[in-house]
């Protein structure tokens, strides 16, 4: 069953069509890639799926439920977690605190219990902290737990951001350019980690990334966007040999990608 | 490719502490000597505060109560400026709303004092809820103007209404029977400061407060983590208004008369200066700044009397404005930045942050570095 | 780049806003879509304005106020608002600072004039031509000087709009208290010319009012000429394009000082004229009585529009004068001690709630 799907999603900003009739299906436990030249509408598509934009027409479904009009936080509660193109973290918190806040919806105690420091609230906060530490440990970031964000490199921040989104306990993880700031070796490592995360956490993953070889290697299925329209879709092998895609990326006359 | 590499299955991170072989790092604890030294200094500070009410000269005990009230208002404003990243230039309105509400409850309705405080808290919260609803639509500098207009509206129209200000004479607000004296009432106000301090600390270290601080830095990120931005922003306004309302209720019985002329633009700006001078977002910084600015007039008066100076307490706004300008220009983090070592040390942490000094804090609040 | 708030391209953001207009804007858009080609529909806005105008005049005529007095008083009151509002709009347009100290630049100018220009008859109230020019020179010069110093010593060293706002608020307190310490609670201030100029519209028009309106007209004409020169264009564009200024061989620093200096000079002029209205000046009088109406006027006109600021301020002058007359005739003086300010923040709240971009402001 499709965990996440977009049906005929279109959005225009003051007459300018950013997305036109985009149809995307993401099945459980798949890693789905979204590629396309700059300005093709990839991030706009993410924003439509996660509720930051409301599509002008078309619908968005999470686990079969129509969510087109829901707010971002309501979609998060329904199991969609995302990262941002430029790091989406709370800059005045430490790494561990970021992952703690991201678990917002996992906390059971109410406002008054929190304010009055009821024992169960304190206990739950302890569990929250331990869980946050585990997530960091799982991603190999435990040594950064008490660091402030100001001291971290861009690549590190992108990784911490993934940890924070894992804190929301998503079914679908949507990553916007997770390789930004990473070297080739770290990128390979991240690819491995993505596959491992999918298996360990039974995650479904949607990735935006410019690094085509990486995408061809990691993804099960790839959608190609160009000028807000779906240019092609298919298994990595098919995309590799698609002439249109190669042209969109490399210009006229290019034979194939990679 | 990598699928061929056998990986031991790792437990899902959100399902129990199976992977916690290493565990969170142990929290830093001071040495026994350090513990004793810190405890002694804290006990000394507490002793000074507790010894102050009977020690104040002559009829000046009420100044202490007033400063305690200002500390509470500063903490209330800190919820907005420091934690939520929203500005308020009309915080005097909440103070006044609480004050007149308590006065009306005591004098017109004949309610007991403690009950009147509850009324003040509720009215302060309701006033803030209204402003919060506007803040959902209006942002940034426009919001600043709205809060300004809101404060002036309260001052010029609402508090001037005949049945509120008793035709301009002011609304009486008697003290409770169990705290009629100035000294006793000063202790009541100091106890209220302790209560609000504790609640504020709990706020910043529980779910709602963390969510509020997250949306200060980025509403988008907060929303993507499942935080309802609208309700938490409103919550911040209501909590801030309730705290300011309590301050107003206490304030009403300091002079046992609430008069319209008290809640001026200058007073609201003074609260803003307290938050900025202390370092928005820092509890100890804001409290210290409120104490400093609150006592400034009294201090200058005493100084002028002792040394026969021409400059007395009426110059207090000049000095506080100068202080704020200097802080903005040279120490944007305020007292919290200036004294961060002291604050860290007093909260049972090492004097120096092993991670180095954090100067990257945003101008509008810098998280909650020091716990209580 | 440190963990910043996620930023989509700003253009996209505003486009998203436009695509999903909320609240009133959305309703208006729906109305647009439903337009038909009939004459009435095409001129809907005009018709609405005309109807609103007729209703407004009818309401005004039925109120217990002197319309002629309200008009004359409103325009002269609005003219002083306009001088302050122009400065607010200019500073906001060129440096994006909401200047709380704008009124006090004027108070300082007025105090400087009343303190320095003694011995030429100024303090006694018989203002000769020479003392008038000296006083004007002092008030305008001091206002401009303080404004330029504020910009150079404080504003340019601060990072965010928020800190700049707090700093100008602190400067307001600083100047107000300084005036109090130096001059006490009240100080007499002369009118430029006493007495009645002529009678019209069933009321006596004072020389004071004529002078204020003439000064505003002159200032508006001067500024209109300035803003048509390349320098003026760059001045107004400098917030959006800091380097547009350098194209004209003027550094951004000089450009912002020019904006602040002009704003300070306008405030000084306003202080000189306003000081005579009540025949005495009090510490912070330009802030307590003129800053909020000026903010409202500037916002009403769309805070980045100079002509809008003038029109908004004049409109507001009418509103506040009518409010004052109403308060007086219904004997509400004790409840609403400062009717002009009270009415102007009611307008301010309405403008912010209904149309934050003002009457003439650009959207987005």
PDB file of C-alpha atoms in Angstrom, chain B residues 37-55 64 186-187 189-195 197-198 287-288 346 348 372:
ATOM      1  CA  UNK B  37      31.201  27.008  48.520  1.00  0.00           C
ATOM      2  CA  UNK B  38      28.235  27.243  46.146  1.00  0.00           C
ATOM      3  CA  UNK B  39      25.761  26.301  48.850  1.00  0.00           C
ATOM      4  CA  UNK B  40      27.226  28.927  51.159  1.00  0.00           C
ATOM      5  CA  UNK B  41      27.027  31.688  48.562  1.00  0.00           C
ATOM      6  CA  UNK B  42      23.439  30.750  47.645  1.00  0.00           C
ATOM      7  CA  UNK B  43      22.480  30.625  51.315  1.00  0.00           C
ATOM      8  CA  UNK B  44      24.083  34.045  51.784  1.00  0.00           C
ATOM      9  CA  UNK B  45      22.080  35.514  48.888  1.00  0.00           C
ATOM     10  CA  UNK B  46      18.911  33.997  50.280  1.00  0.00           C
ATOM     11  CA  UNK B  47      19.709  35.393  53.732  1.00  0.00           C
ATOM     12  CA  UNK B  48      20.200  38.884  52.293  1.00  0.00           C
ATOM     13  CA  UNK B  49      16.844  38.728  50.528  1.00  0.00           C
ATOM     14  CA  UNK B  50      15.063  37.408  53.611  1.00  0.00           C
ATOM     15  CA  UNK B  51      16.729  39.890  55.943  1.00  0.00           C
ATOM     16  CA  UNK B  52      15.963  42.865  53.688  1.00  0.00           C
ATOM     17  CA  UNK B  53      12.307  43.689  54.567  1.00  0.00           C
ATOM     18  CA  UNK B  54      12.837  44.612  58.234  1.00  0.00           C
ATOM     19  CA  UNK B  55      16.168  46.298  57.418  1.00  0.00           C
ATOM     20  CA  UNK B  64      11.050  46.260  48.278  1.00  0.00           C
ATOM     21  CA  UNK B 186       7.050  42.417  51.440  1.00  0.00           C
ATOM     22  CA  UNK B 187       7.535  38.773  52.428  1.00  0.00           C
ATOM     23  CA  UNK B 189       5.770  39.540  47.403  1.00  0.00           C
ATOM     24  CA  UNK B 190       9.134  37.836  47.825  1.00  0.00           C
ATOM     25  CA  UNK B 191       7.395  34.478  48.217  1.00  0.00           C
ATOM     26  CA  UNK B 192       5.512  35.180  44.990  1.00  0.00           C
ATOM     27  CA  UNK B 193       8.833  35.833  43.227  1.00  0.00           C
ATOM     28  CA  UNK B 194      10.075  32.446  44.433  1.00  0.00           C
ATOM     29  CA  UNK B 195       6.902  30.781  43.201  1.00  0.00           C
ATOM     30  CA  UNK B 197      10.842  31.589  39.532  1.00  0.00           C
ATOM     31  CA  UNK B 198      10.080  27.924  40.212  1.00  0.00           C
ATOM     32  CA  UNK B 287      15.775  39.002  37.695  1.00  0.00           C
ATOM     33  CA  UNK B 288      19.036  40.746  38.527  1.00  0.00           C
ATOM     34  CA  UNK B 346      25.905  29.214  41.133  1.00  0.00           C
ATOM     35  CA  UNK B 348      26.332  23.946  40.294  1.00  0.00           C
ATOM     36  CA  UNK B 372      17.554  27.657  38.314  1.00  0.00           C
TER      37      UNK B 372
END
